[in-house]
Structures are given as structure tokens and as C-alpha cells.
Short mmCIF file of C-alpha atoms in Angstrom, two decimals:
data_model
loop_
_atom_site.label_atom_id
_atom_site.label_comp_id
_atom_site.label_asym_id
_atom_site.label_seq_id
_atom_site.Cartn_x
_atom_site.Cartn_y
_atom_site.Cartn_z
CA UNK A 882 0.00 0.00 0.00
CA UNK A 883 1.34 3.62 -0.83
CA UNK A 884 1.84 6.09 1.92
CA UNK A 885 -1.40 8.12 0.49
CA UNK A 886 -3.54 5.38 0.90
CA UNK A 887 -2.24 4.81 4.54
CA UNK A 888 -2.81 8.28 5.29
CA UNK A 889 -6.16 8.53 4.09
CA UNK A 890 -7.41 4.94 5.72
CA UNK A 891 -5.55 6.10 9.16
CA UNK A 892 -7.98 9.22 8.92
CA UNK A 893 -10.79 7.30 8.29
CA UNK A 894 -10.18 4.96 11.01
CA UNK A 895 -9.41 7.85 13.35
CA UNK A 896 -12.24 10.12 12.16
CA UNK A 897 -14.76 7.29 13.09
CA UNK A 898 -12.98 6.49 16.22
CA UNK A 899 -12.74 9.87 18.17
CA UNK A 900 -12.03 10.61 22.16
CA UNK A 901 -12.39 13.25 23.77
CA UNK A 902 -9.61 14.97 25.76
CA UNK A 903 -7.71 12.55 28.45
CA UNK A 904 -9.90 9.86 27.43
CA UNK A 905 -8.14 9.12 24.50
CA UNK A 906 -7.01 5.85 25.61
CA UNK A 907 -7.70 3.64 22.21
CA UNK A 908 -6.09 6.47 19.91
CA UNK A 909 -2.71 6.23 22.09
CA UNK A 910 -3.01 2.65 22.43
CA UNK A 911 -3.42 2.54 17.95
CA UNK A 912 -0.92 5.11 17.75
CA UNK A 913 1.68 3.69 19.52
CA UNK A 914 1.26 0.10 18.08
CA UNK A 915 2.15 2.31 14.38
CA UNK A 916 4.94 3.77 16.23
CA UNK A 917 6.14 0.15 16.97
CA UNK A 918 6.19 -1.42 13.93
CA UNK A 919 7.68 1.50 12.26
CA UNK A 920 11.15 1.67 14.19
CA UNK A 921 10.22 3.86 17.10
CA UNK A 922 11.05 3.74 20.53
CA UNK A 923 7.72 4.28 22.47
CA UNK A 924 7.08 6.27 25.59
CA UNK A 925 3.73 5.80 27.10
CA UNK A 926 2.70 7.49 30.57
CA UNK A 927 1.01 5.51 33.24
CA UNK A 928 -1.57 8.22 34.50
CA UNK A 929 -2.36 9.85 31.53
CA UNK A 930 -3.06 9.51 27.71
CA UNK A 931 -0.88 10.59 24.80
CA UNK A 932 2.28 9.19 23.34
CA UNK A 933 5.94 9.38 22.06
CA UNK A 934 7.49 8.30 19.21
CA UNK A 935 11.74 8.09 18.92
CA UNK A 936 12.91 7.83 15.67
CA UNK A 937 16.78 7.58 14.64
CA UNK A 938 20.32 8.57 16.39
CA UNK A 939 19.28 10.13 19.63
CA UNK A 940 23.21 10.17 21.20
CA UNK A 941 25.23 11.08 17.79
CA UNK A 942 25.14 14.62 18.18
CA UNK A 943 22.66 15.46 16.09
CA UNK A 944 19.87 18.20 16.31
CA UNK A 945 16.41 16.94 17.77
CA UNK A 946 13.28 17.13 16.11
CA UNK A 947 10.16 17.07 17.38
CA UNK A 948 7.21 16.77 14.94
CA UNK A 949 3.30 17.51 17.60
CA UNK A 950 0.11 16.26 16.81
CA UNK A 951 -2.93 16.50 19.16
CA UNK A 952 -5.45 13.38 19.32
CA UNK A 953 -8.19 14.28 21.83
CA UNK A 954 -11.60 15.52 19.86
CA UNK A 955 -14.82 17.62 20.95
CA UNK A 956 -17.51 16.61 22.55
CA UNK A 957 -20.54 18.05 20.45
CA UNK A 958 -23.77 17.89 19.11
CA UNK A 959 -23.54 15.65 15.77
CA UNK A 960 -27.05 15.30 13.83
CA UNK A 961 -29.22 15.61 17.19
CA UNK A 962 -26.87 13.67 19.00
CA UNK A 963 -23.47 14.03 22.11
CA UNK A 964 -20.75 12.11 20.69
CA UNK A 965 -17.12 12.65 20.32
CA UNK A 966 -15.92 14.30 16.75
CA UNK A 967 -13.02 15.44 15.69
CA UNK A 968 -14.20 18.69 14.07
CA UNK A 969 -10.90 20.77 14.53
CA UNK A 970 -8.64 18.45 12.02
CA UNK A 971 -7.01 16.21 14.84
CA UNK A 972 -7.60 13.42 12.94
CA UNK A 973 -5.87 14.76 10.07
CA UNK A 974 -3.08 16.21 11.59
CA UNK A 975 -2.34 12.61 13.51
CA UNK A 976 -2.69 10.88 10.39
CA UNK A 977 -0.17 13.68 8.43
CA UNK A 978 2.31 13.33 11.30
CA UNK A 979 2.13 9.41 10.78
CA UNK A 980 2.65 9.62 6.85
CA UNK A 981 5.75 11.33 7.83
CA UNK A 982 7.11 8.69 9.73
CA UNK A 983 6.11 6.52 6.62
CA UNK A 984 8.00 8.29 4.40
CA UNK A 985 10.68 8.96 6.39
CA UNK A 986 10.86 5.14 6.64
CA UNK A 987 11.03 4.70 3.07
CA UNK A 988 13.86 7.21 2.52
CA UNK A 989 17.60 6.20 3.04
CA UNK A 990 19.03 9.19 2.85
CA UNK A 991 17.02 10.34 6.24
CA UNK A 992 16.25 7.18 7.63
CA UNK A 993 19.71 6.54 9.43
CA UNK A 994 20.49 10.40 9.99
CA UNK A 995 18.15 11.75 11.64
CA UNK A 996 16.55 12.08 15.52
CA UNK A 997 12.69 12.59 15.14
CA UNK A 998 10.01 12.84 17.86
CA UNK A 999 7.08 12.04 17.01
CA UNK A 1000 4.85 13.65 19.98
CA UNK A 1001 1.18 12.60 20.23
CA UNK A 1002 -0.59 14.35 22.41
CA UNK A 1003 -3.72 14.70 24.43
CA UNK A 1004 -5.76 17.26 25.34
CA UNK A 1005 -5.11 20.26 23.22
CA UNK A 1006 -8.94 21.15 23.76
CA UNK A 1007 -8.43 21.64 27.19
CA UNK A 1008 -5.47 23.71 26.43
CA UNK A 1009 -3.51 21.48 29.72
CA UNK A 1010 -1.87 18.56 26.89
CA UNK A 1011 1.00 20.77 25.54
CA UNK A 1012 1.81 21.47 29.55
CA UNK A 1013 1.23 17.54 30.84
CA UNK A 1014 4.36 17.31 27.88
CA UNK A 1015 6.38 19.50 29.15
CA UNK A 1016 5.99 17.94 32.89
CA UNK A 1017 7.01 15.32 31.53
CA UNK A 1018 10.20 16.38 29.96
CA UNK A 1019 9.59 15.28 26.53
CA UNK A 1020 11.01 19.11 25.00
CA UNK A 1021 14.17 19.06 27.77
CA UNK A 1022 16.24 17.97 24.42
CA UNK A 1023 14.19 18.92 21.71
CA UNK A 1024 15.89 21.71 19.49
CA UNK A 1025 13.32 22.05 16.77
CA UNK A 1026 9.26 21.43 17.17
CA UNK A 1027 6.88 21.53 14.14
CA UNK A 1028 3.21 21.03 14.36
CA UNK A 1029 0.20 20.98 11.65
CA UNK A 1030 -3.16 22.68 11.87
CA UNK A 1031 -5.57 22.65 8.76
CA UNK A 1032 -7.05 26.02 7.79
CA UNK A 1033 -10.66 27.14 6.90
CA UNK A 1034 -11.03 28.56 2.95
CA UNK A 1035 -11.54 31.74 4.02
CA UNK A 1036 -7.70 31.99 5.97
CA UNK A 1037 -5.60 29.63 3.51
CA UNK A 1038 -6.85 27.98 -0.13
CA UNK A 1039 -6.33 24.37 -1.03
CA UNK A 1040 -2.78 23.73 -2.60
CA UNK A 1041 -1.56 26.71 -0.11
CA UNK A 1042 0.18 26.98 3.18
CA UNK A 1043 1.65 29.62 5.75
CA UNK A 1044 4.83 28.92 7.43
CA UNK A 1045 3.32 30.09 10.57
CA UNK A 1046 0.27 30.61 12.62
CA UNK A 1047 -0.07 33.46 14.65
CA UNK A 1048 -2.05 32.45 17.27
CA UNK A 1049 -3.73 34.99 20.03
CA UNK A 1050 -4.18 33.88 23.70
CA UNK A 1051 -7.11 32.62 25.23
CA UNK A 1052 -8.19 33.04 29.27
CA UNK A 1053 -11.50 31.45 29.99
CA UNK A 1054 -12.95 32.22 34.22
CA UNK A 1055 -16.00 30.15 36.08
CA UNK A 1056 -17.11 31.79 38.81
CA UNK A 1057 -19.80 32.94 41.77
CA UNK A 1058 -21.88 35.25 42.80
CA UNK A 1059 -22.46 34.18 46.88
CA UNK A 1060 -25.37 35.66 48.52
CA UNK A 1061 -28.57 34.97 49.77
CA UNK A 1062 -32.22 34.94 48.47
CA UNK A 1063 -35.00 37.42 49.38
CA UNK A 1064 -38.71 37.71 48.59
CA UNK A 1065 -40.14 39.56 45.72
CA UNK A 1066 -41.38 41.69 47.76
CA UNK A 1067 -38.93 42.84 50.15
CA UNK A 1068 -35.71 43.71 47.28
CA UNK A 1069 -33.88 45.97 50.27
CA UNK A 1070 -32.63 42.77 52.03
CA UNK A 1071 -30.35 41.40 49.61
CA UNK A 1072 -28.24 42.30 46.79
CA UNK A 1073 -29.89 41.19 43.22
CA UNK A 1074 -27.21 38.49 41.81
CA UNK A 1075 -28.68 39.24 38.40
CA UNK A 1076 -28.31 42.91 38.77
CA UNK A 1077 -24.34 42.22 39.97
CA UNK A 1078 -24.22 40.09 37.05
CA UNK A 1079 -25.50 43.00 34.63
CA UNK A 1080 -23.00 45.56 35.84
CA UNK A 1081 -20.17 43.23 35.54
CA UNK A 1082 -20.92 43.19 31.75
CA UNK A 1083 -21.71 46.74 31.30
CA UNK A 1084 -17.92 47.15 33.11
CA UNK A 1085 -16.21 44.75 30.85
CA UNK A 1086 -17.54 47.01 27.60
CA UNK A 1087 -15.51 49.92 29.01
CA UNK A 1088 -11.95 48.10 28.93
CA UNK A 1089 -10.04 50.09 26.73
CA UNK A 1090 -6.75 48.81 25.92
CA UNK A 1091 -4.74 49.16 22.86
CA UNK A 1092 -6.55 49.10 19.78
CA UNK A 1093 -3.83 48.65 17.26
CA UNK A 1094 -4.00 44.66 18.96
CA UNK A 1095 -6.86 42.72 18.67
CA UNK A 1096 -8.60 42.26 22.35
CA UNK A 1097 -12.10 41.08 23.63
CA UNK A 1098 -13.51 39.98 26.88
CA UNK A 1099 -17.61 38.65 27.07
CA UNK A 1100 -19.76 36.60 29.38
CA UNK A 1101 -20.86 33.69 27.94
CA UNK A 1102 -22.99 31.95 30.23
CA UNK A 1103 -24.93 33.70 33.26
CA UNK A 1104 -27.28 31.19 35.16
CA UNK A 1105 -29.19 32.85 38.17
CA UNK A 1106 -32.69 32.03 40.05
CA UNK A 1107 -35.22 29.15 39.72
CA UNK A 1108 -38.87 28.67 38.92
CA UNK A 1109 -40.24 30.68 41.96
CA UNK A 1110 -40.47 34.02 40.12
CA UNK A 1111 -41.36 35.94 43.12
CA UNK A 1112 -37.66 35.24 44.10
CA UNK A 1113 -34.96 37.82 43.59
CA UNK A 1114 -31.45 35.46 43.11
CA UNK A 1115 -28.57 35.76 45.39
CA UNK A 1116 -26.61 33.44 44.02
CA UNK A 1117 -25.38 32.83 40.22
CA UNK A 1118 -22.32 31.48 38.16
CA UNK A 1119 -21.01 32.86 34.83
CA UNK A 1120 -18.32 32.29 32.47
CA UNK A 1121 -16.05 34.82 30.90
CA UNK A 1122 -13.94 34.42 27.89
CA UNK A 1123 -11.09 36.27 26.80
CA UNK A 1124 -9.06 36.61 23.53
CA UNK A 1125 -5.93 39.09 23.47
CA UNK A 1126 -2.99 38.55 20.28
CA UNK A 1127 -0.78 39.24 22.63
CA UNK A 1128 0.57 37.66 25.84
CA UNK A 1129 1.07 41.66 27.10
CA UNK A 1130 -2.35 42.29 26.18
CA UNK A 1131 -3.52 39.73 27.54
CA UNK A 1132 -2.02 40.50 30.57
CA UNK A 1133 -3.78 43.69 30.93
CA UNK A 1134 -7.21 42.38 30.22
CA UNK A 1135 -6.47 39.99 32.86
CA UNK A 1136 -5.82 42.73 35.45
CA UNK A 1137 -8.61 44.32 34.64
CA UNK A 1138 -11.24 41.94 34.59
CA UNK A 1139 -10.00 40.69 38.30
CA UNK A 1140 -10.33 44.61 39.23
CA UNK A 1141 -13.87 44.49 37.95
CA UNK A 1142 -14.43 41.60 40.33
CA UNK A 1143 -12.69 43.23 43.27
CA UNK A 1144 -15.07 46.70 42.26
CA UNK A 1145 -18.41 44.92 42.72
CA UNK A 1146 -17.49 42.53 45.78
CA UNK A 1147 -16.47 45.90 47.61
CA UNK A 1148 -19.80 48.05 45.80
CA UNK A 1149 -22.31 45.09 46.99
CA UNK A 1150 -20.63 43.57 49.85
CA UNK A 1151 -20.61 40.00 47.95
CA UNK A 1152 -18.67 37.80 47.13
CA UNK A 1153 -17.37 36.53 43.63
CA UNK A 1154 -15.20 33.37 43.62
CA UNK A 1155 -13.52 32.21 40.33
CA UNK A 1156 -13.58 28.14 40.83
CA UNK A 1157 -11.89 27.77 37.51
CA UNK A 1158 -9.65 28.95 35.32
CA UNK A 1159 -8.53 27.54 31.81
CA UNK A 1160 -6.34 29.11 28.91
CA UNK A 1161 -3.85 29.38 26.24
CA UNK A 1162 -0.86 31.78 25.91
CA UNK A 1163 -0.56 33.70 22.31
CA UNK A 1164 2.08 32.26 19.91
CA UNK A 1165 5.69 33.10 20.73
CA UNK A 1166 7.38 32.89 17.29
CA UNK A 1167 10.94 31.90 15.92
CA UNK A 1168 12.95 33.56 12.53
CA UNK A 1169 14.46 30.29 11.76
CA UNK A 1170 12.06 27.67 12.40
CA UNK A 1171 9.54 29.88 9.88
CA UNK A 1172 12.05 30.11 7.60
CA UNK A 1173 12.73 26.48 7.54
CA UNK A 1174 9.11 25.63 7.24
CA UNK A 1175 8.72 28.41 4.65
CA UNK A 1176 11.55 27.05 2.30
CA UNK A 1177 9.47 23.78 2.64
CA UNK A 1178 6.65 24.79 1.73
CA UNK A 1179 8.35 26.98 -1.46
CA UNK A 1180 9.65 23.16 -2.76
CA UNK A 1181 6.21 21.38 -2.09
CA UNK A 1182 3.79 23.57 -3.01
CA UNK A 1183 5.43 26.77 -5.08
CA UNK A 1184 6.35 30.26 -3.73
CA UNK A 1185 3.56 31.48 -5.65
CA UNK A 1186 1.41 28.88 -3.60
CA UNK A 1187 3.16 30.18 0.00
CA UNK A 1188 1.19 32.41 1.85
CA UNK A 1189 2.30 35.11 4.44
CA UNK A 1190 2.53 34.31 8.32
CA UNK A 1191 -1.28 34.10 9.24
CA UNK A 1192 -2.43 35.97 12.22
CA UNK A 1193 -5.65 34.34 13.79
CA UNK A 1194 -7.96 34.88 16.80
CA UNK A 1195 -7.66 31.39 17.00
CA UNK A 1196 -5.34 29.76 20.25
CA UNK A 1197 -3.78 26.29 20.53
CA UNK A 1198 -1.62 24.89 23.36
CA UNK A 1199 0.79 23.87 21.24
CA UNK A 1200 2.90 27.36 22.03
CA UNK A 1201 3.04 26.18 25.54
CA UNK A 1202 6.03 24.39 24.35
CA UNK A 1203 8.11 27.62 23.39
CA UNK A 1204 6.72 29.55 26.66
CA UNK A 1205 8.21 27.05 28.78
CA UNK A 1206 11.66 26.81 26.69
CA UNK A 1207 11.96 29.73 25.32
CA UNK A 1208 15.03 28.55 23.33
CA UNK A 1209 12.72 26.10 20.92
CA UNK A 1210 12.73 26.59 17.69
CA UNK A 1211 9.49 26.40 16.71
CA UNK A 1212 6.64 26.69 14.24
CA UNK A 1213 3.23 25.76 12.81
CA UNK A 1214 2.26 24.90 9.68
CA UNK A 1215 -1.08 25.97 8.26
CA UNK A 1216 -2.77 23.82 5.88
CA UNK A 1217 -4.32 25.08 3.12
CA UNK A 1218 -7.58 22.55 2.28
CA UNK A 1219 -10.96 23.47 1.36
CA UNK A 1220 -12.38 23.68 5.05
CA UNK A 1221 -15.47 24.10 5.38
CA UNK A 1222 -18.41 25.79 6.76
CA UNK A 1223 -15.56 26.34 9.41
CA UNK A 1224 -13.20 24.73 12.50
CA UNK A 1225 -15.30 22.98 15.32
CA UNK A 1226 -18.14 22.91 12.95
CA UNK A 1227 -19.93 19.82 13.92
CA UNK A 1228 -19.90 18.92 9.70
CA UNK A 1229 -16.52 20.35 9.18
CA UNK A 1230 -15.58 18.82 5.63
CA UNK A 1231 -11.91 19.33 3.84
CA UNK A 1232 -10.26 17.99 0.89
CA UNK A 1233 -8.39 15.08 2.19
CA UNK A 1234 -6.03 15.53 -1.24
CA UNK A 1235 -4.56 18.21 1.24
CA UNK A 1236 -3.18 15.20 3.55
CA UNK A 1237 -0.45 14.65 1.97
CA UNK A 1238 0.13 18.34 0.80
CA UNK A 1239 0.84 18.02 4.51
CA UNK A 1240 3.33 15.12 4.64
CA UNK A 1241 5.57 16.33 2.11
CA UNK A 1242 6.00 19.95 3.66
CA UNK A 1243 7.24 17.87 7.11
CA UNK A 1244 9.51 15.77 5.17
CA UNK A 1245 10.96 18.74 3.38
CA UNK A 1246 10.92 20.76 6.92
CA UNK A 1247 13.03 18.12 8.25
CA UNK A 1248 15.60 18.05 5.45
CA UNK A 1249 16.20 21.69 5.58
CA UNK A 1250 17.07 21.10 9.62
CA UNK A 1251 19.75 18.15 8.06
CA UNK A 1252 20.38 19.95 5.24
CA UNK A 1253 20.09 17.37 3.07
#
């Protein structure tokens, strides 16, 4: 069988066998049973999902490579019905990462020169994989990292690619109103959870940061009160989300949002608690792993075919990796492929000719870091 038809049958199977984040226990378990029978030395972790792949001459001096994919998938309505689907491209850019190790496989002069790892791993939904990684000191030696994402039409056409994504970060609060309920009747002995709840919104539409760098901060889910109507709510939980390009920005919003908080606890003698935080840090970018992946794409695909660095609203956890060692080299590829109606759409379609658009940009990103 060619590598093409591997790819495209590992998507399938993958596609129609999707987990959702840290329950991905059958994709590692399929995954690293490829990884075995293709040369690799395989790390699995006793407590959670996800696994590597070491390919070639770890101890002859040689640069490191690490090549990411990220296997967990959403958990979403499909057709009137919960199930796990990979509607962000996971599946694809598992199966893209694995047709690189094919071909790798099937070329002598990279098979015996080269130290590739091939890094599955869980979780990027939850934006805590990329981190779990790290903890685990899978980077500590890593000099270069690559990773895939495919792109909708409207940020990068089919037979196109951009050498880098630019992703923004993400900052995502649950949280508390505590109080206590009073009657309809009687609104002077408590403090109106729903009114807190309205002023904390009307605050967050007067953050002003810089404009030249794209910012937002919305609530997103505001639950308050039961069926008594007669009732006014002491109690309620919301959500926030938050989007900044930059880490700095982000920063700021940050501060500002937790001042809000601190305004209305002191204003209406309440309390607020956050019970949980989740996000993603903006993409921290390197010269010469966007170079490397740009000359790649120039030989696969055309320069006329190569399209500038693309900035998205859009986060991933895969820049995790470069916060924590700031020293990596690396970069993600975009994937130009006929998305469509658009990423986490629950009947996200793309042209799986695109897969291997994918494969041969890695192999070529690789060769530029051996210069062969």
C-alpha cells in the first residue's frame, strides 16, 4: 500500500474512532502500536493519555526534532446527537504526522540520519496537553518542534500553506456570585445576583486597551434564580472568555477583569469566587524555524502557492512548548484545504487531497534542519 492510501485509511479509522480529551485511551493505544512497527522507541505514561514516538540517532550529536500532533476531539452535538468528533482536524493532523514517519521510513538518505520525535498528544482542547508534555520532559532535548493545523477557505486555499500561525491567547474564568435569596417583595434585604451580574458586563464594555491589537472579553454563560419568580437570586455562576494577540495584552485584560471583580465585591458587599480557570498563551514565534518551514513549503507547493505568516484569533496549546523553553525553535504549519463551513463545525468537511500536501512539507521541513 502507498503512503497516500495509509494516510487517508488512518484518517478514516481515526475520524470514526474519536475521544475526547484525556480519554483518549484507544487512539494512544493505535498510535503507539504504528509507532512500533515503524522503528520507534515508544514512551507511554502511566496516569495519563498521549504518546511518544523516537525515531533515529538520539546520542550522535545530532539536532532533535520534534514533529506535535494533538489526538483528543470535541464533545458536540452531531445530527441531534453528544458524541465525540473530531471537528478541529485532529484526525488529520495525527494521520499527516504518521505519513511522515512513513516516508521517512522509506527514505535512506534520512532514515539513518536523523533524531525525530514524534509527539502525540492529548488534550489540546483543554489547552492542559502541551503542559502535561512539558511535565514530563519530553522538549528538555528537543531543538526544533513543528506542528500541523488545517485552515478554513476563508484563511488559507487548497494547494496553499503559511509557514506560521499566529495564534492569540485565550483566558477562559467560572465563577460565583455568593449571597442569599429574598422575597419579591422585600428587594432591600439582599443584593440582586442578576443585577451584579448586569454591571459586571456593562464594566467589561468599558476596557479600553490598545486598539492597534486585537482584544475582547464577554460573558458567555450567566445562570441565576429558579422557577419561583417571586424570588430575587442571590446566588449565580457565569463564564467569561477572553481573547488578546498578545501575551502583554492579555495580561492587561487579565488585570482588569479581576479589578472588575474586586469593584463589585467591595460596591455590593458580595462575594465573587472564580472556581476555575482555563487558557492558552498567544504564539511566541521563531525567525528560523519559519524560515525552515517556509523554504518547505516553497519546494512542495510553489512560492507562488506560499502564503504570508497568518495571524488568527484562533489559540492552541501547542505554544506552551516555546513559553516554557523559550530557546525552541518552533513553528506551525497551516494547511491550506478546502475547510469548510468552518473549525469545530460539527460537519466540518476538507479535501483530504490536502493530507499529503501536509506530509511532504514535514519531510521537506526536516531536510532543511539536516540539510540534506
Amino acid at each position: 500500500m502507498n503512503i497516500e492510501q495509509q494516510v487517508k485509511d488512518t484518517f478514516t479509522y481515526l475520524h470514526n474512532h474519536a475521544e475526547i480529551s484525556w480519554e483518549e485511551t484507544e487512539t494512544t493505544q493505535y498510535i503507539a502500536s504504528i509507532l512500533e512497527k515503524n522503528g520507534c522507541r515508544v514512551t507511554t505514561f502511566h496516569d495519563q493519555t498521549g504518546v511518544i514516538g523516537d525515531f533515529g540517532r538520539f546520542h550522535a550529536n545530532l539536532p532533535i526534532v520534534a514533529v506535535r500532533a494533538d489526538i483528543d476531539a470535541l464533545w458536540q452535538e452531531v445530527n441531534g446527537q453528544f458524541q465525540a468528533n473530531h471537528s478541529c482536524g485532529h484526525d488529520a493532523h495525527m494521520s499527516i504526522v504518521l505519513g511522515l514517519l512513513w516516508k521517512i521510513n522509506q527514505s535512506p538518505e534520512l532514515k539513518d540520519k536523523v533524531a525525530l520525535r514524534f509527539i502525540f498528544q492529548p488534550a489540546e482542547e483543554k489547552g492542559s496537553g502541551a503542559l502535561s508534555i512539558v511535565d514530563k520532559g519530553m522538549i528538555d532535548e528537543v531543538d526544533y518542534l513543528f506542528g500541523v493545523h488545517l485552515r478554513p477557505q476563508q484563511e488559507t486555499k487548497m494547494g496553499h500553506a503559511t509557514p506560521v500561525i499566529v495564534h492569540g491567547a485565550a483566558k477562559m474564568y467560572n465563577a460565583v456570585i455568593k449571597g442569599h435569596d429574598a422575597h419579591g417583595a422585600r428587594p432591600h434585604l439582599n443584593i440582586n445576583a442578576i443585577e451584579v451580574g448586569a454591571q459586571i458586563v456593562n464594566l467589561l464594555s468599558k476596557i479600553h486597551l490598545d486598539p492597534r491589537i486585537p482584544h475582547s472579553v464577554k460573558m458567555t454563560n450567566f445562570q441565576a434564580g429558579g422557577k419561583s419568580t417571586n424570588i430575587i437570586p442571590g446566588n449565580a455562576s457565569f463564564s467569561l472568555d477572553m481573547r488578546a494577540q498578545t501575551n502583554a495584552i492579555m495580561e492587561e485584560l487579565d488585570a482588569k477583569v479581576l479589578h472588575i471583580f474586586e469593584t463589585m465585591k467591595n460596591l455590593y458587599d458580595v462575594e465573587i469566587d472564580i472556581t476555575n480557570t482555563d487558557g492558552i498563551v498567544a504564539a511566541e514565534t521563531s525567525d528560523e524555524a519559519i524560515a525552515i518551514m517556509e523554504a518547505a513549503i516553497n519546494h512542495v507547493l510553489g512560492t507562488e502557492n506560499t502564503d504570508a505568516p497568518l495571524e488568527t484569533p484562533g489559540g492552541d496549546d501547542f505554544h506552551f512548548y516555546t513559553i516554557k523553553k523559550p530557546n525552541l525553535k518552533a513553528t506551525m504549519l497551516g494547511l491550506g484545504c478546502d475547510l469548510t463551513p468552518g473549525l469545530h463545525h460539527p460537519q466540518m468537511m476538507f479535501n483530504k487531497d490536502a493530507l499529503m500536501n501536509g506530509v511532504h512539507i514535514l519531510y521537506e521541513a526536516v531536510k532543511q534542519v539536516y540539510k540534506f
